Tab-separated table of N, CA, C and O in Angstrom:
chain	number	residue	atom	x	y	z
A	169	UNK	N	-19.462	-27.882	23.791
A	169	UNK	CA	-18.220	-27.156	23.981
A	169	UNK	C	-17.374	-27.215	22.713
A	169	UNK	O	-16.795	-26.219	22.311
A	170	UNK	N	-17.292	-28.401	22.106
A	170	UNK	CA	-16.512	-28.573	20.884
A	170	UNK	C	-17.076	-27.703	19.756
A	170	UNK	O	-16.329	-27.055	19.035
A	171	UNK	N	-18.387	-27.693	19.634
A	171	UNK	CA	-19.023	-26.889	18.595
A	171	UNK	C	-18.762	-25.400	18.831
A	171	UNK	O	-18.501	-24.649	17.886
A	172	UNK	N	-18.785	-24.982	20.081
A	172	UNK	CA	-18.508	-23.581	20.405
A	172	UNK	C	-17.086	-23.208	20.002
A	172	UNK	O	-16.856	-22.144	19.420
A	173	UNK	N	-16.121	-24.091	20.292
A	173	UNK	CA	-14.732	-23.841	19.878
A	173	UNK	C	-14.628	-23.748	18.361
A	173	UNK	O	-13.943	-22.875	17.830
A	174	UNK	N	-15.303	-24.637	17.677
A	174	UNK	CA	-15.266	-24.618	16.207
A	174	UNK	C	-15.887	-23.331	15.662
A	174	UNK	O	-15.365	-22.745	14.713
A	175	UNK	N	-16.967	-22.895	16.260
A	175	UNK	CA	-17.600	-21.645	15.816
A	175	UNK	C	-16.683	-20.444	16.064
A	175	UNK	O	-16.575	-19.550	15.212
A	176	UNK	N	-16.022	-20.424	17.210
A	176	UNK	CA	-15.094	-19.329	17.501
A	176	UNK	C	-13.912	-19.339	16.530
A	176	UNK	O	-13.467	-18.283	16.070
A	177	UNK	N	-13.400	-20.522	16.212
A	177	UNK	CA	-12.310	-20.622	15.239
A	177	UNK	C	-12.771	-20.184	13.851
A	177	UNK	O	-12.024	-19.542	13.113
A	178	UNK	N	-14.005	-20.530	13.494
A	178	UNK	CA	-14.551	-20.094	12.203
A	178	UNK	C	-14.699	-18.572	12.169
A	178	UNK	O	-14.390	-17.929	11.151
A	179	UNK	N	-15.127	-18.004	13.279
A	179	UNK	CA	-15.239	-16.549	13.369
A	179	UNK	C	-13.861	-15.897	13.235
A	179	UNK	O	-13.692	-14.912	12.512
A	180	UNK	N	-12.866	-16.461	13.910
A	180	UNK	CA	-11.510	-15.937	13.839
A	180	UNK	C	-10.960	-16.017	12.414
A	180	UNK	O	-10.468	-15.019	11.877
A	181	UNK	N	-11.039	-17.186	11.809
A	181	UNK	CA	-10.519	-17.350	10.443
A	181	UNK	C	-11.273	-16.441	9.480
A	181	UNK	O	-10.655	-15.784	8.620
A	182	UNK	N	-12.579	-16.378	9.606
A	182	UNK	CA	-13.378	-15.519	8.727
A	182	UNK	C	-13.039	-14.046	8.898
A	182	UNK	O	-12.956	-13.298	7.914
A	183	UNK	N	-12.820	-13.628	10.130
A	183	UNK	CA	-12.442	-12.241	10.407
A	183	UNK	C	-11.134	-11.897	9.714
A	183	UNK	O	-11.035	-10.888	9.009
A	184	UNK	N	-10.121	-12.744	9.902
A	184	UNK	CA	-8.804	-12.452	9.334
A	184	UNK	C	-8.824	-12.469	7.808
A	184	UNK	O	-8.242	-11.592	7.160
A	185	UNK	N	-9.503	-13.445	7.238
A	185	UNK	CA	-9.584	-13.525	5.775
A	185	UNK	C	-10.362	-12.339	5.211
A	185	UNK	O	-9.943	-11.711	4.234
A	186	UNK	N	-11.470	-12.002	5.831
A	186	UNK	CA	-12.315	-10.914	5.324
A	186	UNK	C	-11.624	-9.560	5.419
A	186	UNK	O	-11.602	-8.799	4.455
A	187	UNK	N	-11.040	-9.272	6.566
A	187	UNK	CA	-10.392	-7.971	6.745
A	187	UNK	C	-9.155	-7.852	5.865
A	187	UNK	O	-8.983	-6.879	5.133
A	188	UNK	N	-8.274	-8.853	5.917
A	188	UNK	CA	-7.026	-8.772	5.168
A	188	UNK	C	-7.161	-9.018	3.682
A	188	UNK	O	-6.415	-8.453	2.882
A	189	UNK	N	-8.111	-9.854	3.310
A	189	UNK	CA	-8.241	-10.219	1.903
A	189	UNK	C	-9.296	-9.472	1.144
A	189	UNK	O	-9.285	-9.472	-0.098
A	190	UNK	N	-10.199	-8.805	1.837
A	190	UNK	CA	-11.301	-8.144	1.144
A	190	UNK	C	-11.457	-6.677	1.534
A	190	UNK	O	-11.342	-5.794	0.685
A	191	UNK	N	-11.691	-6.424	2.806
A	191	UNK	CA	-12.043	-5.072	3.231
A	191	UNK	C	-10.882	-4.086	3.064
A	191	UNK	O	-11.049	-3.024	2.455
A	192	UNK	N	-9.715	-4.418	3.598
A	192	UNK	CA	-8.577	-3.490	3.500
A	192	UNK	C	-8.199	-3.196	2.049
A	192	UNK	O	-8.030	-2.026	1.678
A	193	UNK	N	-8.075	-4.215	1.190
A	193	UNK	CA	-7.766	-3.893	-0.212
A	193	UNK	C	-8.842	-3.024	-0.878
A	193	UNK	O	-8.521	-2.147	-1.688
A	194	UNK	N	-10.101	-3.265	-0.526
A	194	UNK	CA	-11.177	-2.460	-1.117
A	194	UNK	C	-11.115	-0.998	-0.693
A	194	UNK	O	-11.554	-0.114	-1.433
A	195	UNK	N	-10.589	-0.726	0.503
A	195	UNK	CA	-10.432	0.665	0.928
A	195	UNK	C	-9.522	1.417	-0.037
A	195	UNK	O	-9.795	2.568	-0.399
A	196	UNK	N	-8.442	0.775	-0.462
A	196	UNK	CA	-7.491	1.436	-1.357
A	196	UNK	C	-8.014	1.523	-2.784
A	196	UNK	O	-7.645	2.425	-3.524
A	197	UNK	N	-8.897	0.608	-3.156
A	197	UNK	CA	-9.506	0.660	-4.482
A	197	UNK	C	-10.636	1.686	-4.499
A	197	UNK	O	-10.792	2.435	-5.471
A	198	UNK	N	-11.409	1.732	-3.424
A	198	UNK	CA	-12.624	2.540	-3.406
A	198	UNK	C	-12.450	3.985	-2.988
A	198	UNK	O	-13.303	4.821	-3.276
A	199	UNK	N	-11.354	4.306	-2.302
A	199	UNK	CA	-11.151	5.678	-1.854
A	199	UNK	C	-10.059	6.347	-2.677
A	199	UNK	O	-9.011	5.754	-2.935
A	200	UNK	N	-10.301	7.574	-3.074
A	200	UNK	CA	-9.304	8.320	-3.840
A	200	UNK	C	-8.152	8.793	-2.954
A	200	UNK	O	-7.042	8.968	-3.428
A	201	UNK	N	-8.416	8.993	-1.700
A	201	UNK	CA	-7.412	9.487	-0.753
A	201	UNK	C	-6.691	8.299	-0.106
A	201	UNK	O	-7.222	7.640	0.783
A	202	UNK	N	-5.462	8.020	-0.541
A	202	UNK	CA	-4.700	6.872	-0.031
A	202	UNK	C	-4.366	7.040	1.453
A	202	UNK	O	-4.308	6.066	2.192
A	203	UNK	N	-4.152	8.270	1.884
A	203	UNK	CA	-3.847	8.498	3.300
A	203	UNK	C	-5.056	8.129	4.161
A	203	UNK	O	-4.903	7.496	5.215
A	204	UNK	N	-6.237	8.510	3.715
A	204	UNK	CA	-7.454	8.153	4.438
A	204	UNK	C	-7.650	6.639	4.429
A	204	UNK	O	-7.971	6.044	5.466
A	205	UNK	N	-7.438	6.012	3.281
A	205	UNK	CA	-7.560	4.551	3.192
A	205	UNK	C	-6.577	3.882	4.153
A	205	UNK	O	-6.926	2.913	4.834
A	206	UNK	N	-5.361	4.402	4.223
A	206	UNK	CA	-4.357	3.846	5.124
A	206	UNK	C	-4.744	3.997	6.581
A	206	UNK	O	-4.560	3.068	7.386
A	207	UNK	N	-5.272	5.160	6.940
A	207	UNK	CA	-5.710	5.365	8.329
A	207	UNK	C	-6.862	4.427	8.682
A	207	UNK	O	-6.883	3.834	9.768
A	208	UNK	N	-7.803	4.298	7.762
A	208	UNK	CA	-8.939	3.410	8.007
A	208	UNK	C	-8.485	1.954	8.109
A	208	UNK	O	-8.924	1.225	8.999
A	209	UNK	N	-7.598	1.548	7.223
A	209	UNK	CA	-7.078	0.173	7.273
A	209	UNK	C	-6.311	-0.052	8.569
A	209	UNK	O	-6.448	-1.113	9.198
A	210	UNK	N	-5.526	0.925	8.983
A	210	UNK	CA	-4.781	0.803	10.239
A	210	UNK	C	-5.711	0.594	11.421
A	210	UNK	O	-5.447	-0.251	12.286
A	211	UNK	N	-6.791	1.368	11.475
A	211	UNK	CA	-7.761	1.207	12.565
A	211	UNK	C	-8.447	-0.155	12.491
A	211	UNK	O	-8.678	-0.804	13.504
A	212	UNK	N	-8.761	-0.563	11.275
A	212	UNK	CA	-9.404	-1.857	11.069
A	212	UNK	C	-8.499	-2.991	11.542
A	212	UNK	O	-8.946	-3.915	12.242
A	213	UNK	N	-7.215	-2.930	11.211
A	213	UNK	CA	-6.278	-3.958	11.650
A	213	UNK	C	-6.063	-3.904	13.165
A	213	UNK	O	-5.908	-4.948	13.804
A	214	UNK	N	-6.068	-2.712	13.734
A	214	UNK	CA	-5.940	-2.581	15.189
A	214	UNK	C	-7.083	-3.319	15.891
A	214	UNK	O	-6.858	-4.129	16.799
A	215	UNK	N	-8.301	-3.076	15.456
A	215	UNK	CA	-9.467	-3.734	16.060
A	215	UNK	C	-9.413	-5.237	15.800
A	215	UNK	O	-9.707	-6.048	16.697
A	216	UNK	N	-9.014	-5.623	14.596
A	216	UNK	CA	-8.909	-7.041	14.256
A	216	UNK	C	-7.875	-7.740	15.139
A	216	UNK	O	-8.096	-8.864	15.603
A	217	UNK	N	-6.745	-7.082	15.376
A	217	UNK	CA	-5.717	-7.663	16.248
A	217	UNK	C	-6.271	-7.908	17.642
A	217	UNK	O	-6.048	-8.977	18.241
A	218	UNK	N	-6.986	-6.941	18.170
A	218	UNK	CA	-7.547	-7.088	19.522
A	218	UNK	C	-8.626	-8.168	19.561
A	218	UNK	O	-8.668	-8.976	20.499
A	219	UNK	N	-9.473	-8.201	18.546
A	219	UNK	CA	-10.502	-9.248	18.481
A	219	UNK	C	-9.876	-10.636	18.372
A	219	UNK	O	-10.381	-11.600	18.953
A	220	UNK	N	-8.772	-10.725	17.646
A	220	UNK	CA	-8.070	-12.003	17.526
A	220	UNK	C	-7.618	-12.491	18.892
A	220	UNK	O	-7.800	-13.669	19.238
A	221	UNK	N	-7.050	-11.596	19.687
A	221	UNK	CA	-6.610	-11.982	21.028
A	221	UNK	C	-7.779	-12.471	21.867
A	221	UNK	O	-7.680	-13.482	22.568
A	222	UNK	N	-8.892	-11.778	21.798
A	222	UNK	CA	-10.077	-12.168	22.567
A	222	UNK	C	-10.588	-13.532	22.110
A	222	UNK	O	-10.879	-14.410	22.937
A	223	UNK	N	-10.690	-13.736	20.804
A	223	UNK	CA	-11.209	-15.005	20.290
A	223	UNK	C	-10.300	-16.176	20.648
A	223	UNK	O	-10.774	-17.243	21.054
A	224	UNK	N	-8.987	-15.988	20.520
A	224	UNK	CA	-8.061	-17.069	20.889
A	224	UNK	C	-8.168	-17.364	22.386
A	224	UNK	O	-8.196	-18.533	22.784
A	225	UNK	N	-8.244	-16.335	23.207
A	225	UNK	CA	-8.393	-16.563	24.654
A	225	UNK	C	-9.683	-17.319	24.974
A	225	UNK	O	-9.690	-18.188	25.853
A	226	UNK	N	-10.742	-17.009	24.251
A	226	UNK	CA	-12.009	-17.715	24.476
A	226	UNK	C	-11.875	-19.193	24.099
A	226	UNK	O	-12.361	-20.065	24.826
A	227	UNK	N	-11.227	-19.463	22.976
A	227	UNK	CA	-11.037	-20.853	22.549
A	227	UNK	C	-10.167	-21.602	23.565
A	227	UNK	O	-10.466	-22.742	23.929
A	228	UNK	N	-9.120	-20.953	24.030
A	228	UNK	CA	-8.240	-21.569	25.034
A	228	UNK	C	-9.030	-21.814	26.330
A	228	UNK	O	-8.903	-22.875	26.954
A	229	UNK	N	-9.840	-20.844	26.726
A	229	UNK	CA	-10.633	-20.991	27.955
A	229	UNK	C	-11.613	-22.157	27.860
A	229	UNK	O	-11.969	-22.757	28.883
A	230	UNK	N	-12.007	-22.501	26.656
A	230	UNK	CA	-12.924	-23.625	26.464
A	230	UNK	C	-12.192	-24.968	26.402
A	230	UNK	O	-12.786	-25.986	26.048
A	231	UNK	N	-10.903	-24.956	26.711
A	231	UNK	CA	-10.164	-26.203	26.837
A	231	UNK	C	-9.537	-26.729	25.574
A	231	UNK	O	-9.159	-27.904	25.511
A	232	UNK	N	-9.390	-25.915	24.560
A	232	UNK	CA	-8.856	-26.393	23.287
A	232	UNK	C	-7.413	-26.872	23.389
A	232	UNK	O	-7.017	-27.788	22.676
A	233	UNK	N	-6.619	-26.278	24.263
A	233	UNK	CA	-5.210	-26.680	24.351
A	233	UNK	C	-5.047	-28.096	24.885
A	233	UNK	O	-4.120	-28.804	24.510
A	234	UNK	N	-5.945	-28.505	25.747
A	234	UNK	CA	-5.863	-29.858	26.311
A	234	UNK	C	-6.208	-30.918	25.275
A	234	UNK	O	-5.799	-32.061	25.398
A	235	UNK	N	-6.984	-30.548	24.277
A	235	UNK	CA	-7.513	-31.549	23.352
A	235	UNK	C	-6.850	-31.521	21.974
A	235	UNK	O	-7.372	-32.118	21.046
A	236	UNK	N	-5.739	-30.822	21.844
A	236	UNK	CA	-5.082	-30.785	20.546
A	236	UNK	C	-3.635	-31.228	20.684
A	236	UNK	O	-3.036	-31.147	21.751
A	237	UNK	N	-3.086	-31.694	19.587
A	237	UNK	CA	-1.685	-32.103	19.555
A	237	UNK	C	-0.803	-30.859	19.561
A	237	UNK	O	-1.301	-29.743	19.393
A	238	UNK	N	0.515	-31.011	19.730
A	238	UNK	CA	1.406	-29.839	19.777
A	238	UNK	C	1.322	-28.944	18.532
A	238	UNK	O	1.337	-27.726	18.649
A	239	UNK	N	1.202	-29.549	17.360
A	239	UNK	CA	1.075	-28.742	16.139
A	239	UNK	C	-0.235	-27.954	16.152
A	239	UNK	O	-0.275	-26.791	15.786
A	240	UNK	N	-1.294	-28.600	16.599
A	240	UNK	CA	-2.587	-27.924	16.697
A	240	UNK	C	-2.565	-26.779	17.689
A	240	UNK	O	-3.156	-25.726	17.457
A	241	UNK	N	-1.856	-26.977	18.806
A	241	UNK	CA	-1.711	-25.899	19.786
A	241	UNK	C	-0.979	-24.713	19.180
A	241	UNK	O	-1.348	-23.568	19.392
A	242	UNK	N	0.073	-25.013	18.429
A	242	UNK	CA	0.844	-23.937	17.788
A	242	UNK	C	-0.031	-23.165	16.805
A	242	UNK	O	0.012	-21.933	16.766
A	243	UNK	N	-0.840	-23.880	16.026
A	243	UNK	CA	-1.719	-23.210	15.054
A	243	UNK	C	-2.783	-22.383	15.756
A	243	UNK	O	-3.186	-21.336	15.280
A	244	UNK	N	-3.215	-22.841	16.915
A	244	UNK	CA	-4.230	-22.116	17.678
A	244	UNK	C	-3.663	-20.850	18.305
A	244	UNK	O	-4.292	-19.796	18.285
A	245	UNK	N	-2.459	-20.944	18.852
A	245	UNK	CA	-1.860	-19.801	19.548
A	245	UNK	C	-1.165	-18.819	18.598
A	245	UNK	O	-0.995	-17.649	18.938
A	246	UNK	N	-0.751	-19.295	17.440
A	246	UNK	CA	0.013	-18.455	16.511
A	246	UNK	C	-0.680	-17.140	16.145
A	246	UNK	O	-0.018	-16.094	16.140
A	247	UNK	N	-1.974	-17.127	15.825
A	247	UNK	CA	-2.582	-15.830	15.477
A	247	UNK	C	-2.460	-14.797	16.591
A	247	UNK	O	-2.158	-13.632	16.325
A	248	UNK	N	-2.651	-15.219	17.834
A	248	UNK	CA	-2.550	-14.276	18.960
A	248	UNK	C	-1.121	-13.780	19.121
A	248	UNK	O	-0.885	-12.581	19.314
A	249	UNK	N	-0.162	-14.687	19.029
A	249	UNK	CA	1.242	-14.303	19.196
A	249	UNK	C	1.695	-13.392	18.057
A	249	UNK	O	2.299	-12.333	18.283
A	250	UNK	N	1.387	-13.781	16.829
A	250	UNK	CA	1.822	-13.003	15.662
A	250	UNK	C	1.174	-11.617	15.623
A	250	UNK	O	1.852	-10.613	15.383
A	251	UNK	N	-0.128	-11.578	15.860
A	251	UNK	CA	-0.803	-10.282	15.791
A	251	UNK	C	-0.555	-9.448	17.050
A	251	UNK	O	-0.594	-8.216	16.992
A	252	UNK	N	-0.273	-10.099	18.159
A	252	UNK	CA	0.168	-9.361	19.348
A	252	UNK	C	1.505	-8.687	19.073
A	252	UNK	O	1.713	-7.515	19.418
A	253	UNK	N	2.426	-9.403	18.448
A	253	UNK	CA	3.720	-8.815	18.076
A	253	UNK	C	3.529	-7.669	17.096
A	253	UNK	O	4.158	-6.615	17.217
A	254	UNK	N	2.647	-7.859	16.149
A	254	UNK	CA	2.379	-6.800	15.183
A	254	UNK	C	1.803	-5.563	15.864
A	254	UNK	O	2.219	-4.437	15.586
A	255	UNK	N	0.887	-5.796	16.781
A	255	UNK	CA	0.204	-4.684	17.463
A	255	UNK	C	1.135	-3.911	18.384
A	255	UNK	O	1.129	-2.684	18.384
A	256	UNK	N	1.920	-4.633	19.197
A	256	UNK	CA	2.676	-3.949	20.238
A	256	UNK	C	4.163	-3.766	19.932
A	256	UNK	O	4.846	-3.045	20.645
A	257	UNK	N	4.649	-4.386	18.871
A	257	UNK	CA	6.038	-4.174	18.481
A	257	UNK	C	6.168	-3.425	17.154
A	257	UNK	O	6.924	-2.465	17.045
A	258	UNK	N	5.430	-3.871	16.147
A	258	UNK	CA	5.573	-3.295	14.804
A	258	UNK	C	4.751	-2.011	14.647
A	258	UNK	O	5.235	-1.021	14.095
A	259	UNK	N	3.519	-2.017	15.120
A	259	UNK	CA	2.662	-0.835	14.957
A	259	UNK	C	3.303	0.439	15.524
A	259	UNK	O	3.273	1.483	14.862
A	260	UNK	N	3.895	0.405	16.734
A	260	UNK	CA	4.548	1.628	17.231
A	260	UNK	C	5.693	2.099	16.328
A	260	UNK	O	5.886	3.308	16.145
A	261	UNK	N	6.431	1.149	15.749
A	261	UNK	CA	7.506	1.522	14.831
A	261	UNK	C	6.950	2.174	13.567
A	261	UNK	O	7.500	3.160	13.066
A	262	UNK	N	5.864	1.634	13.062
A	262	UNK	CA	5.210	2.227	11.888
A	262	UNK	C	4.717	3.640	12.189
A	262	UNK	O	4.906	4.554	11.379
A	263	UNK	N	4.080	3.802	13.341
A	263	UNK	CA	3.566	5.118	13.716
A	263	UNK	C	4.701	6.132	13.884
A	263	UNK	O	4.590	7.271	13.444
A	264	UNK	N	5.786	5.715	14.513
A	264	UNK	CA	6.937	6.599	14.703
A	264	UNK	C	7.520	7.012	13.364
A	264	UNK	O	7.806	8.194	13.130
A	265	UNK	N	7.691	6.064	12.474
A	265	UNK	CA	8.238	6.361	11.140
A	265	UNK	C	7.298	7.274	10.355
A	265	UNK	O	7.743	8.200	9.690
A	266	UNK	N	6.003	7.026	10.456
A	266	UNK	CA	5.025	7.833	9.733
A	266	UNK	C	5.055	9.285	10.213
A	266	UNK	O	5.047	10.210	9.406
A	267	UNK	N	5.118	9.487	11.525
A	267	UNK	CA	5.150	10.839	12.082
A	267	UNK	C	6.456	11.547	11.720
A	267	UNK	O	6.462	12.720	11.342
A	268	UNK	N	7.562	10.825	11.807
A	268	UNK	CA	8.871	11.441	11.578
A	268	UNK	C	9.168	11.699	10.105
A	268	UNK	O	9.720	12.741	9.750
A	269	UNK	N	8.795	10.751	9.237
A	269	UNK	CA	9.232	10.850	7.838
A	269	UNK	C	8.139	10.596	6.807
A	269	UNK	O	8.416	10.641	5.615
A	270	UNK	N	6.935	10.254	7.242
A	270	UNK	CA	5.866	9.955	6.294
A	270	UNK	C	5.838	8.481	5.933
A	270	UNK	O	6.593	7.670	6.465
A	271	UNK	N	4.975	8.168	4.990
A	271	UNK	CA	4.766	6.766	4.623
A	271	UNK	C	5.519	6.359	3.362
A	271	UNK	O	5.431	5.215	2.945
A	272	UNK	N	6.236	7.270	2.775
A	272	UNK	CA	6.925	6.971	1.512
A	272	UNK	C	8.403	6.641	1.706
A	272	UNK	O	9.197	6.816	0.789
A	273	UNK	N	8.774	6.140	2.868
A	273	UNK	CA	10.176	5.828	3.136
A	273	UNK	C	10.406	4.322	3.068
A	273	UNK	O	9.472	3.524	3.201
A	274	UNK	N	11.650	3.950	2.880
A	274	UNK	CA	12.016	2.543	2.850
A	274	UNK	C	11.732	1.892	4.205
A	274	UNK	O	11.223	0.766	4.266
A	275	UNK	N	12.043	2.589	5.290
A	275	UNK	CA	11.812	2.029	6.623
A	275	UNK	C	10.330	1.737	6.840
A	275	UNK	O	9.972	0.673	7.358
A	276	UNK	N	9.462	2.665	6.443
A	276	UNK	CA	8.022	2.440	6.596
A	276	UNK	C	7.596	1.229	5.772
A	276	UNK	O	6.855	0.369	6.254
A	277	UNK	N	8.072	1.166	4.534
A	277	UNK	CA	7.707	0.044	3.657
A	277	UNK	C	8.175	-1.288	4.243
A	277	UNK	O	7.453	-2.291	4.190
A	278	UNK	N	9.371	-1.311	4.809
A	278	UNK	CA	9.886	-2.548	5.385
A	278	UNK	C	9.070	-2.990	6.594
A	278	UNK	O	8.707	-4.165	6.706
A	279	UNK	N	8.789	-2.066	7.501
A	279	UNK	CA	7.994	-2.423	8.672
A	279	UNK	C	6.571	-2.812	8.278
A	279	UNK	O	5.965	-3.704	8.874
A	280	UNK	N	6.035	-2.141	7.266
A	280	UNK	CA	4.707	-2.492	6.763
A	280	UNK	C	4.732	-3.907	6.193
A	280	UNK	O	3.796	-4.698	6.397
A	281	UNK	N	5.801	-4.245	5.505
A	281	UNK	CA	5.951	-5.591	4.967
A	281	UNK	C	6.023	-6.643	6.065
A	281	UNK	O	5.427	-7.731	5.955
A	282	UNK	N	6.747	-6.347	7.128
A	282	UNK	CA	6.828	-7.268	8.269
A	282	UNK	C	5.443	-7.457	8.875
A	282	UNK	O	5.009	-8.585	9.159
A	283	UNK	N	4.728	-6.359	9.048
A	283	UNK	CA	3.385	-6.424	9.608
A	283	UNK	C	2.457	-7.244	8.708
A	283	UNK	O	1.674	-8.071	9.190
A	284	UNK	N	2.552	-7.035	7.410
A	284	UNK	CA	1.728	-7.789	6.456
A	284	UNK	C	2.055	-9.276	6.493
A	284	UNK	O	1.154	-10.117	6.413
A	285	UNK	N	3.333	-9.603	6.611
A	285	UNK	CA	3.743	-11.001	6.691
A	285	UNK	C	3.201	-11.648	7.963
A	285	UNK	O	2.677	-12.774	7.919
A	286	UNK	N	3.289	-10.962	9.080
A	286	UNK	CA	2.751	-11.498	10.332
A	286	UNK	C	1.250	-11.737	10.214
A	286	UNK	O	0.730	-12.760	10.688
A	287	UNK	N	0.543	-10.804	9.576
A	287	UNK	CA	-0.903	-10.953	9.394
A	287	UNK	C	-1.211	-12.163	8.512
A	287	UNK	O	-2.109	-12.952	8.816
A	288	UNK	N	-0.456	-12.301	7.421
A	288	UNK	CA	-0.678	-13.435	6.517
A	288	UNK	C	-0.420	-14.760	7.228
A	288	UNK	O	-1.204	-15.717	7.094
A	289	UNK	N	0.657	-14.830	7.995
A	289	UNK	CA	0.962	-16.054	8.743
A	289	UNK	C	-0.115	-16.348	9.784
A	289	UNK	O	-0.506	-17.506	9.979
A	290	UNK	N	-0.601	-15.309	10.443
A	290	UNK	CA	-1.673	-15.483	11.430
A	290	UNK	C	-2.944	-16.004	10.759
A	290	UNK	O	-3.645	-16.866	11.312
A	291	UNK	N	-3.220	-15.510	9.572
A	291	UNK	CA	-4.409	-15.956	8.832
A	291	UNK	C	-4.285	-17.424	8.450
A	291	UNK	O	-5.221	-18.207	8.634
A	292	UNK	N	-3.127	-17.808	7.927
A	292	UNK	CA	-2.900	-19.212	7.564
A	292	UNK	C	-3.029	-20.103	8.799
A	292	UNK	O	-3.643	-21.176	8.748
A	293	UNK	N	-2.469	-19.667	9.916
A	293	UNK	CA	-2.545	-20.449	11.156
A	293	UNK	C	-3.995	-20.592	11.619
A	293	UNK	O	-4.410	-21.682	12.052
A	294	UNK	N	-4.770	-19.518	11.542
A	294	UNK	CA	-6.173	-19.573	11.980
A	294	UNK	C	-6.986	-20.513	11.094
A	294	UNK	O	-7.792	-21.306	11.604
A	295	UNK	N	-6.773	-20.439	9.792
A	295	UNK	CA	-7.500	-21.330	8.874
A	295	UNK	C	-7.073	-22.778	9.121
A	295	UNK	O	-7.911	-23.689	9.151
A	296	UNK	N	-5.789	-22.999	9.349
A	296	UNK	CA	-5.292	-24.350	9.639
A	296	UNK	C	-5.889	-24.873	10.937
A	296	UNK	O	-6.312	-26.044	11.007
A	297	UNK	N	-5.949	-24.048	11.965
A	297	UNK	CA	-6.546	-24.465	13.241
A	297	UNK	C	-8.013	-24.829	13.057
A	297	UNK	O	-8.490	-25.815	13.631
A	298	UNK	N	-8.722	-24.057	12.243
A	298	UNK	CA	-10.133	-24.352	11.975
A	298	UNK	C	-10.275	-25.686	11.249
A	298	UNK	O	-11.095	-26.526	11.633
A	299	UNK	N	-9.484	-25.900	10.215
A	299	UNK	CA	-9.546	-27.158	9.460
A	299	UNK	C	-9.240	-28.346	10.363
A	299	UNK	O	-9.936	-29.364	10.331
A	300	UNK	N	-8.222	-28.213	11.199
A	300	UNK	CA	-7.880	-29.285	12.137
A	300	UNK	C	-9.026	-29.558	13.102
A	300	UNK	O	-9.343	-30.710	13.398
A	301	UNK	N	-9.650	-28.506	13.607
A	301	UNK	CA	-10.763	-28.671	14.542
A	301	UNK	C	-11.950	-29.353	13.865
A	301	UNK	O	-12.612	-30.206	14.474
A	302	UNK	N	-12.209	-29.010	12.617
A	302	UNK	CA	-13.332	-29.622	11.904
A	302	UNK	C	-13.043	-31.077	11.557
A	302	UNK	O	-13.963	-31.915	11.545
A	303	UNK	N	-11.794	-31.406	11.315
A	303	UNK	CA	-11.422	-32.797	11.009
A	303	UNK	C	-11.532	-33.698	12.232
A	303	UNK	O	-11.702	-34.906	12.103
A	304	UNK	N	-11.432	-33.118	13.414
A	304	UNK	CA	-11.527	-33.920	14.641
A	304	UNK	C	-12.964	-34.282	14.993
A	304	UNK	O	-13.211	-34.932	15.984
A	305	UNK	N	-13.904	-33.845	14.210
A	305	UNK	CA	-15.318	-34.157	14.478
A	305	UNK	C	-15.484	-35.602	14.488
A	305	UNK	O	-15.845	-36.501	14.546
């Protein structure tokens, strides 16, 4: 059970690092059409957010909350909470701004920045949760 939790945490941390640190930036480098790159990155982050929720729920279902200290619980739950907020609070605001005024507005940039910060914090939390889980071996 412990190994399964560690593997799920490794999958979660790897997913967040790979998508946010490698794949999404490469879309903007590799595609000439920034709008297409943005749409693809948006879809990629949408799927990543949902997968994060599933992975955290699986880890919780395997009893991880009972076996970790309060800080460890916070690091475990933080990716789901942060990316859930990004998905259901920030993403609709970004979409509304994009439809109404495009992506070149200050409001879009600010909400995009908030979303990026939430993603970065979720990634740090996931990596921290993984490191903590591996240290408990």
